[in-house]
Short mmCIF file of C-alpha atoms and ligand atoms in Angstrom, two decimals:
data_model
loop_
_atom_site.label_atom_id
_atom_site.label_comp_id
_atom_site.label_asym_id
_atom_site.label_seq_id
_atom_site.Cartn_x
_atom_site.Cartn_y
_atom_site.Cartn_z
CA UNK A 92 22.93 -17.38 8.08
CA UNK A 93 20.44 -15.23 8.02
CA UNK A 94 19.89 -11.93 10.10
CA UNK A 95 16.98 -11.83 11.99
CA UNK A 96 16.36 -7.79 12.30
CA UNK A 97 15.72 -8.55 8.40
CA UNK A 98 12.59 -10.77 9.10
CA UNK A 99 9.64 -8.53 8.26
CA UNK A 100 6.53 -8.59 11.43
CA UNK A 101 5.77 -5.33 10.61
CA UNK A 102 4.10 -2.98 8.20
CA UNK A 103 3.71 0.85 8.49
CA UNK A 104 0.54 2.26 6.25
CA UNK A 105 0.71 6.35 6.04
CA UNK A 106 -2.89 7.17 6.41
CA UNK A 107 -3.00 10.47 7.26
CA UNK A 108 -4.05 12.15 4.39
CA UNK A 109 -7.05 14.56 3.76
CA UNK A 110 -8.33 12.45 1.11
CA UNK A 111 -9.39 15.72 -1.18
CA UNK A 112 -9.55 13.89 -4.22
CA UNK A 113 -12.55 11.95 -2.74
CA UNK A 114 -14.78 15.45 -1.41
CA UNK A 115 -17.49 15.26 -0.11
CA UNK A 116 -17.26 11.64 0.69
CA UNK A 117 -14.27 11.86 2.63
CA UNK A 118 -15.50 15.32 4.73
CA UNK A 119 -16.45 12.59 7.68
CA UNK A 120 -15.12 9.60 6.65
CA UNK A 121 -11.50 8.64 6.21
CA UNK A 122 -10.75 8.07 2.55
CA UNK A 123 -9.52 4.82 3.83
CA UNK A 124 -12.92 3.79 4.96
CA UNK A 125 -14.62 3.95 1.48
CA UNK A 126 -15.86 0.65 0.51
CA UNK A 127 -14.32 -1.35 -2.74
CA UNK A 128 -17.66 -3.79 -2.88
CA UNK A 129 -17.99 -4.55 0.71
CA UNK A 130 -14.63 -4.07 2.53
CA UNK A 131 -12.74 -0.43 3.43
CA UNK A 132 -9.95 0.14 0.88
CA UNK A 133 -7.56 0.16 3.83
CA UNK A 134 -8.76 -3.80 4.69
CA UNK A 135 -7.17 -5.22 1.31
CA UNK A 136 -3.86 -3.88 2.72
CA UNK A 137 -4.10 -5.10 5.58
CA UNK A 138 -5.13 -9.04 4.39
CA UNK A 139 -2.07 -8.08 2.14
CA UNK A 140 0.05 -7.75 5.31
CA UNK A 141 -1.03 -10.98 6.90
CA UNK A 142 -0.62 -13.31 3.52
CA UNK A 143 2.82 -12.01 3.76
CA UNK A 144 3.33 -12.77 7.37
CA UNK A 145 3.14 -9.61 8.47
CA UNK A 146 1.25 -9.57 11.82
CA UNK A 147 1.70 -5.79 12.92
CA UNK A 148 0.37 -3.32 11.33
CA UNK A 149 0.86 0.72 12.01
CA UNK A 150 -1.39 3.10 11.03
CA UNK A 151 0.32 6.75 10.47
CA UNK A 152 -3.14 8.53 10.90
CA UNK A 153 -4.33 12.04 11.37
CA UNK A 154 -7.49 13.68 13.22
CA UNK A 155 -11.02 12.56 12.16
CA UNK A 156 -9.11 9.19 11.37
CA UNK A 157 -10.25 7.01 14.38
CA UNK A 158 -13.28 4.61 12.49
CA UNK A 159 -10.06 2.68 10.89
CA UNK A 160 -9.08 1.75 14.38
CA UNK A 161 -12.73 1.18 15.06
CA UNK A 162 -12.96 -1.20 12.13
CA UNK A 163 -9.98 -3.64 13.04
CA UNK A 164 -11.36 -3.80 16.74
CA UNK A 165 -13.53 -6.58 17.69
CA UNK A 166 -17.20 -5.34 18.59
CA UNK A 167 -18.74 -8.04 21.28
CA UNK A 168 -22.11 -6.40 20.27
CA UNK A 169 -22.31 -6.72 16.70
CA UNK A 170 -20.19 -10.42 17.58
CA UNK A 171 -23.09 -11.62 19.74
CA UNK A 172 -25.88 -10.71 17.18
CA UNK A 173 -24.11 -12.23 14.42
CA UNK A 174 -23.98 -15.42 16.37
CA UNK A 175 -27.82 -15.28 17.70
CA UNK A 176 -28.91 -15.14 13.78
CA UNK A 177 -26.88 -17.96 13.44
CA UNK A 178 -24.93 -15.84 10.83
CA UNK A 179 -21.53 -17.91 11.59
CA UNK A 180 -19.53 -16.57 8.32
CA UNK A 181 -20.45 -13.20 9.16
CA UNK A 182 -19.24 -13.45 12.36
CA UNK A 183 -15.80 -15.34 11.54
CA UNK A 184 -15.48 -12.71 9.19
CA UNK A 185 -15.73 -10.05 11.56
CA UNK A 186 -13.51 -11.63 13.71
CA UNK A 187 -10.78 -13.44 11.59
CA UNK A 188 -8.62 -10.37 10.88
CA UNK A 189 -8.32 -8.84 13.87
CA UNK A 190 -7.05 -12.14 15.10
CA UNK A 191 -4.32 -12.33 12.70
CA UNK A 192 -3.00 -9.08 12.78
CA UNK A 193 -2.23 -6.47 15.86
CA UNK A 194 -3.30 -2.75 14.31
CA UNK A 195 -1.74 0.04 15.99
CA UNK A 196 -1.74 3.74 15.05
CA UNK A 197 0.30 6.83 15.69
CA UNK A 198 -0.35 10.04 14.49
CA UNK A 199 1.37 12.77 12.19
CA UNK A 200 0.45 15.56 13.53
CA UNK A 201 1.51 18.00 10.68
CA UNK A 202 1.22 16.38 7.00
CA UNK A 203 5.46 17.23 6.10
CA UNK A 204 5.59 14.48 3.83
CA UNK A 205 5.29 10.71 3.20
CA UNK A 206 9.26 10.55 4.82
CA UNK A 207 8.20 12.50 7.94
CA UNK A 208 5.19 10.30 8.16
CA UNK A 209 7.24 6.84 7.49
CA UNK A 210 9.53 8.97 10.67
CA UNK A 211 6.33 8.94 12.47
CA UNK A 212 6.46 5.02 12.57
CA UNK A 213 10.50 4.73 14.45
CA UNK A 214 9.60 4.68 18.15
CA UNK A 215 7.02 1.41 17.24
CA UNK A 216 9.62 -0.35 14.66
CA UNK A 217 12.89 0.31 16.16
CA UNK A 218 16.19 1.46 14.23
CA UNK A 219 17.09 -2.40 13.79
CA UNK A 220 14.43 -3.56 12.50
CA UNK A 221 13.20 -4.33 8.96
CA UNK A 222 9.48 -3.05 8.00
CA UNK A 223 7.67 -2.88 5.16
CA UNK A 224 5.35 0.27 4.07
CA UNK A 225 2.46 0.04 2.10
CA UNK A 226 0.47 3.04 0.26
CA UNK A 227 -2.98 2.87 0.41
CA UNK A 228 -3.71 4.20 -2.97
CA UNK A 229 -2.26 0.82 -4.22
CA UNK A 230 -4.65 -2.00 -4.13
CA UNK A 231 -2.72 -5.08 -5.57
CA UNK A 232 -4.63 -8.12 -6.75
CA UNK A 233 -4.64 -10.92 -4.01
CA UNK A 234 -3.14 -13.46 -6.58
CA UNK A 235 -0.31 -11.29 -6.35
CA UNK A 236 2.57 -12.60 -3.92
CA UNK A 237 4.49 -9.40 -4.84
CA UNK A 238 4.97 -8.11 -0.96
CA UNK A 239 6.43 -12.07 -0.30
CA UNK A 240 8.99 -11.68 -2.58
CA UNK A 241 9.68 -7.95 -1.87
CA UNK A 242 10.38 -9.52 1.38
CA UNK A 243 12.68 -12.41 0.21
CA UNK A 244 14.72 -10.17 -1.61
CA UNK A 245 15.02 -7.99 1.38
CA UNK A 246 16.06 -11.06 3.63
CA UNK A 247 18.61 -12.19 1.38
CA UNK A 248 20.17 -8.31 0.59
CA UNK A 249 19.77 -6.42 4.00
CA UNK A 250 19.19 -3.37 1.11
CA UNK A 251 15.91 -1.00 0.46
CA UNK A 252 13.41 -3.05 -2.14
CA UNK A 253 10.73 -0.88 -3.75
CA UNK A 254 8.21 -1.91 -6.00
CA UNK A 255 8.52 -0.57 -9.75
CA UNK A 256 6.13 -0.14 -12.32
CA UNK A 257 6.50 0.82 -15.94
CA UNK A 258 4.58 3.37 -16.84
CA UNK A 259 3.79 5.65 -19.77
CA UNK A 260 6.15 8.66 -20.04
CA UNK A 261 3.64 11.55 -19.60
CA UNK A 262 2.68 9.75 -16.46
CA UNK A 263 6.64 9.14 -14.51
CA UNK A 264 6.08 13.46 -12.91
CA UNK A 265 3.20 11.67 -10.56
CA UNK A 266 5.88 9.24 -9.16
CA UNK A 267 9.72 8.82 -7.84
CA UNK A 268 11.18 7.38 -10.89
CA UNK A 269 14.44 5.02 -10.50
CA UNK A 270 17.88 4.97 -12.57
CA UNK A 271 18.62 1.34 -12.64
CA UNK A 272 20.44 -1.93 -14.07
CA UNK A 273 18.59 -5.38 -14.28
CA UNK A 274 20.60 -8.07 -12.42
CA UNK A 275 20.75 -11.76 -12.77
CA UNK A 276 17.15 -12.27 -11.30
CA UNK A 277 14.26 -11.83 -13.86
CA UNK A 278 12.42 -8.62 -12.77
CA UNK A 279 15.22 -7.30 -10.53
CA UNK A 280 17.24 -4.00 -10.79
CA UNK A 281 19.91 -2.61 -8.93
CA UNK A 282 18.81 1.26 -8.67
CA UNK A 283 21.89 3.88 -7.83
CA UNK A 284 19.67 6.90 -7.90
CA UNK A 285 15.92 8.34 -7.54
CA UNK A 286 13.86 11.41 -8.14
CA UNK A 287 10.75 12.06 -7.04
CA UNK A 288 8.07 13.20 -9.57
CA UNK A 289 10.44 14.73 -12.37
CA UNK A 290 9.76 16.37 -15.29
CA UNK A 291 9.15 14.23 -18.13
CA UNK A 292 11.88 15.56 -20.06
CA UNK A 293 14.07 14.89 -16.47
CA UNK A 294 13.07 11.41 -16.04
CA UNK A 295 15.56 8.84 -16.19
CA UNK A 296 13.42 6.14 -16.81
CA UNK A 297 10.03 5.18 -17.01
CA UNK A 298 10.17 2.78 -14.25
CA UNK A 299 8.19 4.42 -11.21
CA UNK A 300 7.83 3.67 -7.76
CA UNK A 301 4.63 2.30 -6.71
CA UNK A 302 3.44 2.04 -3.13
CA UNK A 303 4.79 -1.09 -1.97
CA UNK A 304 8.78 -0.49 -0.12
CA UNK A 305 10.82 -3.16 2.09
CA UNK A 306 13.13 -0.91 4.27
CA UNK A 307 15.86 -1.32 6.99
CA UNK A 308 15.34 0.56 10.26
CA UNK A 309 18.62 2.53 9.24
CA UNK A 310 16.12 4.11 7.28
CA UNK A 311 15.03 6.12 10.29
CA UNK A 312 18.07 7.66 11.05
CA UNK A 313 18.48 9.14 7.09
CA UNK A 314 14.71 10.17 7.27
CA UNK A 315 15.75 12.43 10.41
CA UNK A 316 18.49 14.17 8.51
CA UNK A 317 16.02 14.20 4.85
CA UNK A 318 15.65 18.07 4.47
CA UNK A 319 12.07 19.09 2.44
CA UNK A 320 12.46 18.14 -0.99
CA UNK A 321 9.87 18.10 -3.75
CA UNK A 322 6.96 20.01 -2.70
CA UNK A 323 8.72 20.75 0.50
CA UNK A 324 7.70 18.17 2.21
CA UNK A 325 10.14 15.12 3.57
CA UNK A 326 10.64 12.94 0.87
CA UNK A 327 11.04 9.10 1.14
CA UNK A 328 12.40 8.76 -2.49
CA UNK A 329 15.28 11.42 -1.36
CA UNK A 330 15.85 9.18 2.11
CA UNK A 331 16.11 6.28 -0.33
CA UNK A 332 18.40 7.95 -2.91
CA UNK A 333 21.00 9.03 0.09
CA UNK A 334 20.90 5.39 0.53
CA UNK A 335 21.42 4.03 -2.80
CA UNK A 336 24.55 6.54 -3.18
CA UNK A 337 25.96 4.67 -0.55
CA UNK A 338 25.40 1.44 -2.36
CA UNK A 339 22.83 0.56 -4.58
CA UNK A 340 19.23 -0.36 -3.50
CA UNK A 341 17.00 -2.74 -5.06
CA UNK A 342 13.55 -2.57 -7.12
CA UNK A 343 11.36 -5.25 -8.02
CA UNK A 344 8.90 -4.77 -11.06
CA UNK A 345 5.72 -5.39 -10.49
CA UNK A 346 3.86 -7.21 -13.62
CA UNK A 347 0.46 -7.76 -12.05
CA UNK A 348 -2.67 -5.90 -11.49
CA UNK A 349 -2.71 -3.15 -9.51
CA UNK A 350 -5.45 -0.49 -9.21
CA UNK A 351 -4.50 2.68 -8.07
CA UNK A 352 -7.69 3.75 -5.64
CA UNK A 353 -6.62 7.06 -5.09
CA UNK A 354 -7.95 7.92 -8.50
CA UNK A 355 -12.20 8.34 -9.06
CA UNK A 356 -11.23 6.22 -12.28
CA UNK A 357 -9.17 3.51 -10.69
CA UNK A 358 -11.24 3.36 -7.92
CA UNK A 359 -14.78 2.59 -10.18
CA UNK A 360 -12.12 -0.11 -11.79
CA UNK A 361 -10.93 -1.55 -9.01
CA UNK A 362 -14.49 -1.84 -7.87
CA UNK A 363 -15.49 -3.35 -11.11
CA UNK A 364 -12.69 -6.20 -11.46
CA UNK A 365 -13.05 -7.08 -7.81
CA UNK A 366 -17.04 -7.45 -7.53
CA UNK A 367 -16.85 -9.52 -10.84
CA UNK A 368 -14.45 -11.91 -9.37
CA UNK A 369 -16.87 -12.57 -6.68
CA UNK A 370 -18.27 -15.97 -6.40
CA UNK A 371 -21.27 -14.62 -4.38
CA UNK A 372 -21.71 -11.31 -6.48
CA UNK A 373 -19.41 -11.96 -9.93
CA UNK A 374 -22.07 -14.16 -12.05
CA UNK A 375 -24.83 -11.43 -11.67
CA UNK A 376 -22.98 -8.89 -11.92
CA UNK A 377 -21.58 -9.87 -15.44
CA UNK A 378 -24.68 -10.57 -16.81
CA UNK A 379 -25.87 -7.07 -15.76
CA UNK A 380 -22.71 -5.32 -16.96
CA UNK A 381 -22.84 -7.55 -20.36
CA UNK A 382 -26.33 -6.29 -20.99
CA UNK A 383 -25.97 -3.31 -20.03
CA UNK A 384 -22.02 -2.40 -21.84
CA UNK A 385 -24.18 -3.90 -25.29
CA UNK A 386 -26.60 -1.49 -25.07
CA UNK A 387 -23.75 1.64 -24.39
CA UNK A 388 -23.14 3.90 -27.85
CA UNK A 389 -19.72 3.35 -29.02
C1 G1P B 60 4.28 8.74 -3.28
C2 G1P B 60 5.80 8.77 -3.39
C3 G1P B 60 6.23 8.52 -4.84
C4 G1P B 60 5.62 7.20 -5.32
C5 G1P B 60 4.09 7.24 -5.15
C6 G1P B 60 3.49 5.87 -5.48
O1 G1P B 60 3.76 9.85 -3.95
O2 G1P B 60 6.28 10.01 -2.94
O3 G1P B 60 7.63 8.44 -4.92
O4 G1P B 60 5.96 6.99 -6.67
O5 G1P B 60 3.74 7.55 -3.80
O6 G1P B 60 2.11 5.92 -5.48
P1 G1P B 60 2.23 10.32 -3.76
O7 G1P B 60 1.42 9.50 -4.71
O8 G1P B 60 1.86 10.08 -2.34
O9 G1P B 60 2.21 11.77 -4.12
#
């Protein structure tokens, strides 16, 4: 039978960050809010949550944070204008989302971490419930059912699942890297310890957490009792590591596209890929880009 406190209604996105790497853009707007084509970065994750079934989503914000909540409220003004134009996809647009899925924020306060500001999330999910957490420097392709089976895999094991990546080894000190055995199921390992960000010479692996994690409310409880780690700040990858000594947790490689929009780089290629796969934007663009890539010097 399975336990219900492991079906997964709700999502916790850490937000709270000061979104340097994007100066001056992000002085007044939250990095969140920048635009990959036409929607905020921090709207992918949240269609994300709902294909999943997610239909609760927590924001873990900070100050000068609040157009996020603004932009997954309905607006009756900009609702009734749409409609008098007669501009009815607009306006189902607009509206569709915040239908699906309940936002709700909370908010840090002091930036101790990405465990103190999963913490942040406890009073809203409960100690016995399961929750997933999604990074919003991670923009997975929508193709990609990867949070789904996260989730599955979670139902069926009551144990952590994070999402693993291979990446190259001068990369694995920009990540919590995993010590881990493949099991029966193609793609997932059974991982008895983590580090976060080690020394490439350190690592144990090359398979690196990316920002996608299926956790138990128990998780709460070991978060409280997480002392600073790396960087001194509360470390999930050291909550999930007191865990896995226990008994082991569980990662699931992730084989798809992911851009990491956190970077300038991955952020122009995320912005790239998704406007060309646009059926109102995608066959312009390409010509465009064609021409325009021909006529670059090698
Ligand atoms: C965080 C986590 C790290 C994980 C990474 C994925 O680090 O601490 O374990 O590998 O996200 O993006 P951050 O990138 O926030 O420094």
């Amino acid at each position: 039978m399975t336990d219900p406190s492991r079906t997964v209604r709700k999502a916790v996105v850490p937000a709270a960050g000061l979104g340097t790497r994007f100066l001056p853009a992000t002085k007044a707007i939250p990095k969140e809010m920048i635009p990959i084509v036409d929607r905020p970065a921090i709207q992918y994750m949240v269609e994300e949550c709902a294909r999943a079934g997610i239909d609760d989503v927590l924001l873990v914000t900070g100050m000068g944070k609040a157009a996020m909540e603004d932009h997954f409220d309905r607006r009756l003004d900009l609702e009734t204008a749409l409609e008098q134009k007669g501009k009815e996809d607009l306006l189902e647009e607009a509206i569709a989302l915040a239908d699906v899925v309940k936002i709700h924020s909370v908010r840090q306060g002091v930036p101790l971490g990405l465990g103190h500001a999963v913490l942040q999330a406890r009073g809203h999910v409960g100690d016995q419930a399961s929750f997933a957490v999604l990074l919003g420097d991670d923009i997975v392709h929508p193709d990609e059912a990867f949070l789904e089976r996260m989730i599955a895999v979670h139902e069926r094991t009551g144990r952590p699942v994070v999402a693993v990546m291979e990446v190259p080894e001068d990369q694995v000190h920009l990540y919590g890297v995993v010590t881990s055995t493949p099991t029966d199921e193609e793609g997932v390992f059974s991982v008895t310890d983590l580090v976060e960000k080690p020394a490439q010479e350190d690592a144990p692996s090359n398979l690196a957490v990316i920002g996608r994690y299926v956790l138990p409310g128990e998780i709460f409880g070991v978060l409280a009792d997480t002392p600073p780690g790396r960087g001194d700040e509360i470390q999930l990858t050291d909550a999930l590591k007191t865990m896995a000594d226990d008994e082991p947790i569980i990662a699931v490689r992730f084989d798809g596209i992911r851009h990491d929009v956190g970077d300038k780089l991955g952020f122009l290629k995320a912005t790239v890929m998704m406007a060309l796969e646009r059926d109102d934007l995608g066959p312009d663009f390409r010509a465009w880009l064609t021409e325009h890539v021909a006529g670059l010097e090698a």
